[in-house]
PDB file of C-alpha atoms in Angstrom:
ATOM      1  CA  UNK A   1       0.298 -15.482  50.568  1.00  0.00           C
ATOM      2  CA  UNK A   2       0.362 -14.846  47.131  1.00  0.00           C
ATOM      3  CA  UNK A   3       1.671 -12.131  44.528  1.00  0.00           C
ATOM      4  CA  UNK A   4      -1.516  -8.901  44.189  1.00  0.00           C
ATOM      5  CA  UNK A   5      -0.651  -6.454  41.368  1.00  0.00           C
ATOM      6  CA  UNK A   6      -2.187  -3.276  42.089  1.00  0.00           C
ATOM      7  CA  UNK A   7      -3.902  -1.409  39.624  1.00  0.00           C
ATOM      8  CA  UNK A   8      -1.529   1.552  39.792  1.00  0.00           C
ATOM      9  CA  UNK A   9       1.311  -1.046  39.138  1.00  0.00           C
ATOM     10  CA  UNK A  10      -0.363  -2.614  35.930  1.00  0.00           C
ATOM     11  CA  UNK A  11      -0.838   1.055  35.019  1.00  0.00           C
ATOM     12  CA  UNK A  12       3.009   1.998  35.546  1.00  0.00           C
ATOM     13  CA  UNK A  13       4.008  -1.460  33.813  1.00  0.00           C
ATOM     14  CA  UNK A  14       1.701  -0.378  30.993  1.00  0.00           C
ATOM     15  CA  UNK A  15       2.552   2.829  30.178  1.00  0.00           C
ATOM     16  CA  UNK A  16       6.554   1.292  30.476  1.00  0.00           C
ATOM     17  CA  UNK A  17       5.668  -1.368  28.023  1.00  0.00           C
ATOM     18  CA  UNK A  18       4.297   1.320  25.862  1.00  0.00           C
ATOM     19  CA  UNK A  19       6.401   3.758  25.856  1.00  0.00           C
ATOM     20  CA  UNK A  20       9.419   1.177  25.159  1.00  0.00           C
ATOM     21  CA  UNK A  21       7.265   0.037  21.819  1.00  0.00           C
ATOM     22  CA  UNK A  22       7.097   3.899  20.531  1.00  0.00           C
ATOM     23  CA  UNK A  23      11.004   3.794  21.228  1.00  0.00           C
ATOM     24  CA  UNK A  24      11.343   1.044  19.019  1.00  0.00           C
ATOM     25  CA  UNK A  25       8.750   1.800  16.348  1.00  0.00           C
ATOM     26  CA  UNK A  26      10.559   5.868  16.146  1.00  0.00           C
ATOM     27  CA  UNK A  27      14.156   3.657  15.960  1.00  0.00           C
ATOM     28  CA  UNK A  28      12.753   1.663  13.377  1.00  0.00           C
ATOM     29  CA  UNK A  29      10.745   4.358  11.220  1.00  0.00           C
ATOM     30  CA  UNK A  30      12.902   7.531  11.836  1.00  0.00           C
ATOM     31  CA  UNK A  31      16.492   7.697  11.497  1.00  0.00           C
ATOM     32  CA  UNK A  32      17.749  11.080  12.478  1.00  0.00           C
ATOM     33  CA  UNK A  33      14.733  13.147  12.179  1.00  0.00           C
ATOM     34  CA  UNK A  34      14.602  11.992   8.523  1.00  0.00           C
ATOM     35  CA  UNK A  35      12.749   8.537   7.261  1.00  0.00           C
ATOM     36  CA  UNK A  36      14.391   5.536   7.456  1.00  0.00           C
ATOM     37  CA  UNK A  37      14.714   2.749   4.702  1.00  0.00           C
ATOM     38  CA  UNK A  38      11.759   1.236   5.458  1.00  0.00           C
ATOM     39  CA  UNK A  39       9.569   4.139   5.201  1.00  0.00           C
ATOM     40  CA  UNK A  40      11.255   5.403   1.604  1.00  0.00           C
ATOM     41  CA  UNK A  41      10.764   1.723   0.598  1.00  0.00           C
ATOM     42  CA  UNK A  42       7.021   1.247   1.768  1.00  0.00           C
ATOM     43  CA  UNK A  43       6.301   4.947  -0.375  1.00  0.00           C
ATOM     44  CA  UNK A  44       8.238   3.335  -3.099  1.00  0.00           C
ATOM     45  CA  UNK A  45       6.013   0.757  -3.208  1.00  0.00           C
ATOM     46  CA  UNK A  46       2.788   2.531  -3.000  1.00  0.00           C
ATOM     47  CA  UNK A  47       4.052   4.948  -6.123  1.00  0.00           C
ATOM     48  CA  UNK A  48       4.664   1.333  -7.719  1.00  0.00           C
ATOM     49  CA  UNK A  49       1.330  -0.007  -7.003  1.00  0.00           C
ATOM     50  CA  UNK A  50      -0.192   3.527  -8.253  1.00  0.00           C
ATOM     51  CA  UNK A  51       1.492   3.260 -11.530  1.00  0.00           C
ATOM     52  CA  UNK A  52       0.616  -0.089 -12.425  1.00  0.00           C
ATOM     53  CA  UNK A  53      -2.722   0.363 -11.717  1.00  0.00           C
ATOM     54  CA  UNK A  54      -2.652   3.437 -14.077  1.00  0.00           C
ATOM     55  CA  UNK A  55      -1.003   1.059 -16.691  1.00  0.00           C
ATOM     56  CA  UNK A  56      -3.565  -1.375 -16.472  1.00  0.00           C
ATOM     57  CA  UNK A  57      -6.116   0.810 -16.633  1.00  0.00           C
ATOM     58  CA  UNK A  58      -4.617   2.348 -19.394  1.00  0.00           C
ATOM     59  CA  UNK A  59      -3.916  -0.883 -21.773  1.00  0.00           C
ATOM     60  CA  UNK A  60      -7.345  -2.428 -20.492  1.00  0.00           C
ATOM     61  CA  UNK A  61      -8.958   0.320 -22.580  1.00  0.00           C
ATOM     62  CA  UNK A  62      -6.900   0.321 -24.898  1.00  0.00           C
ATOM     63  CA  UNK A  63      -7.242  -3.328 -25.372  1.00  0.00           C
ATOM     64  CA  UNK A  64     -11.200  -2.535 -25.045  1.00  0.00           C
ATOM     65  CA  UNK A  65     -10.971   0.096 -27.978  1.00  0.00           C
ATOM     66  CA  UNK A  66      -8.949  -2.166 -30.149  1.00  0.00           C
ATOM     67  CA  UNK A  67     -11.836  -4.756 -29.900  1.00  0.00           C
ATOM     68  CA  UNK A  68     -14.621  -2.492 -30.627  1.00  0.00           C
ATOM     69  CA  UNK A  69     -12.599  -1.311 -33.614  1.00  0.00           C
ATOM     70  CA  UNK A  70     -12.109  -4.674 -35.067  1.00  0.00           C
ATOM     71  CA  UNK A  71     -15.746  -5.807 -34.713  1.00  0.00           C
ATOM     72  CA  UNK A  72     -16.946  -2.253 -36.236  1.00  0.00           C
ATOM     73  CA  UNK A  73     -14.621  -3.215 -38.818  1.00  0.00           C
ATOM     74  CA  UNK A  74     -16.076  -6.629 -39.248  1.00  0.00           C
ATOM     75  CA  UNK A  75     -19.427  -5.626 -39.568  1.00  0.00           C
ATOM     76  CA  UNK A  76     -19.015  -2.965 -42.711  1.00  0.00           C
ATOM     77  CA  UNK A  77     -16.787  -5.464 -44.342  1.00  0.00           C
ATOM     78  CA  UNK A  78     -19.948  -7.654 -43.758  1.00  0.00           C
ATOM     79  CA  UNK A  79     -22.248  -5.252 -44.993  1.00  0.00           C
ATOM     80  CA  UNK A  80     -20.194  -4.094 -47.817  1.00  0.00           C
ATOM     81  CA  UNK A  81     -20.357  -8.022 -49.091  1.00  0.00           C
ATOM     82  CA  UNK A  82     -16.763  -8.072 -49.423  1.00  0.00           C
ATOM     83  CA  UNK A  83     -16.618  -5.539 -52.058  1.00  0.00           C
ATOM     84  CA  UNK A  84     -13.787  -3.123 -52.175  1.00  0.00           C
TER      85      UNK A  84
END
């Protein structure tokens, strides 16, 4: 007649497929107990993203500071008439 898949067979098949995947990922993240390329890459990348952030943060005020200085600056010259 035709081809029935039990429920306890999709379960068996399921729980093969899976634990096949978590083989994989541990061969691809974990290399002898200790992390593999990709991992020291990806936390590379995250202290990379961290520091330029911090840069940016950093020169954006700085940037912001210089601004406010120069327009102080302007405005006593202004008031002072050009006098020195």
């Amino acid at each position: 007649m035709g081809d029935y898949v039990t429920k306890e067979q999709c379960t068996a098949h399921s729980a093969a497929v899976l634990e096949k995947l978590e083989s994989i990922e541990r061969r691809l993240f974990v290399d002898n107990g200790s992390p593999s390329i990709q991992t020291r890459l990806a936390r590379h990348e995250m202290v990379i993203h961290g520091l330029l952030w911090v840069v940016s943060v950093v020169v954006g005020t700085t940037i912001a500071g210089a601004v406010s200085a120069c327009v102080v600056l302007i405005r006593v010259v202004a008031k002072l008439g050009g006098r020195a």
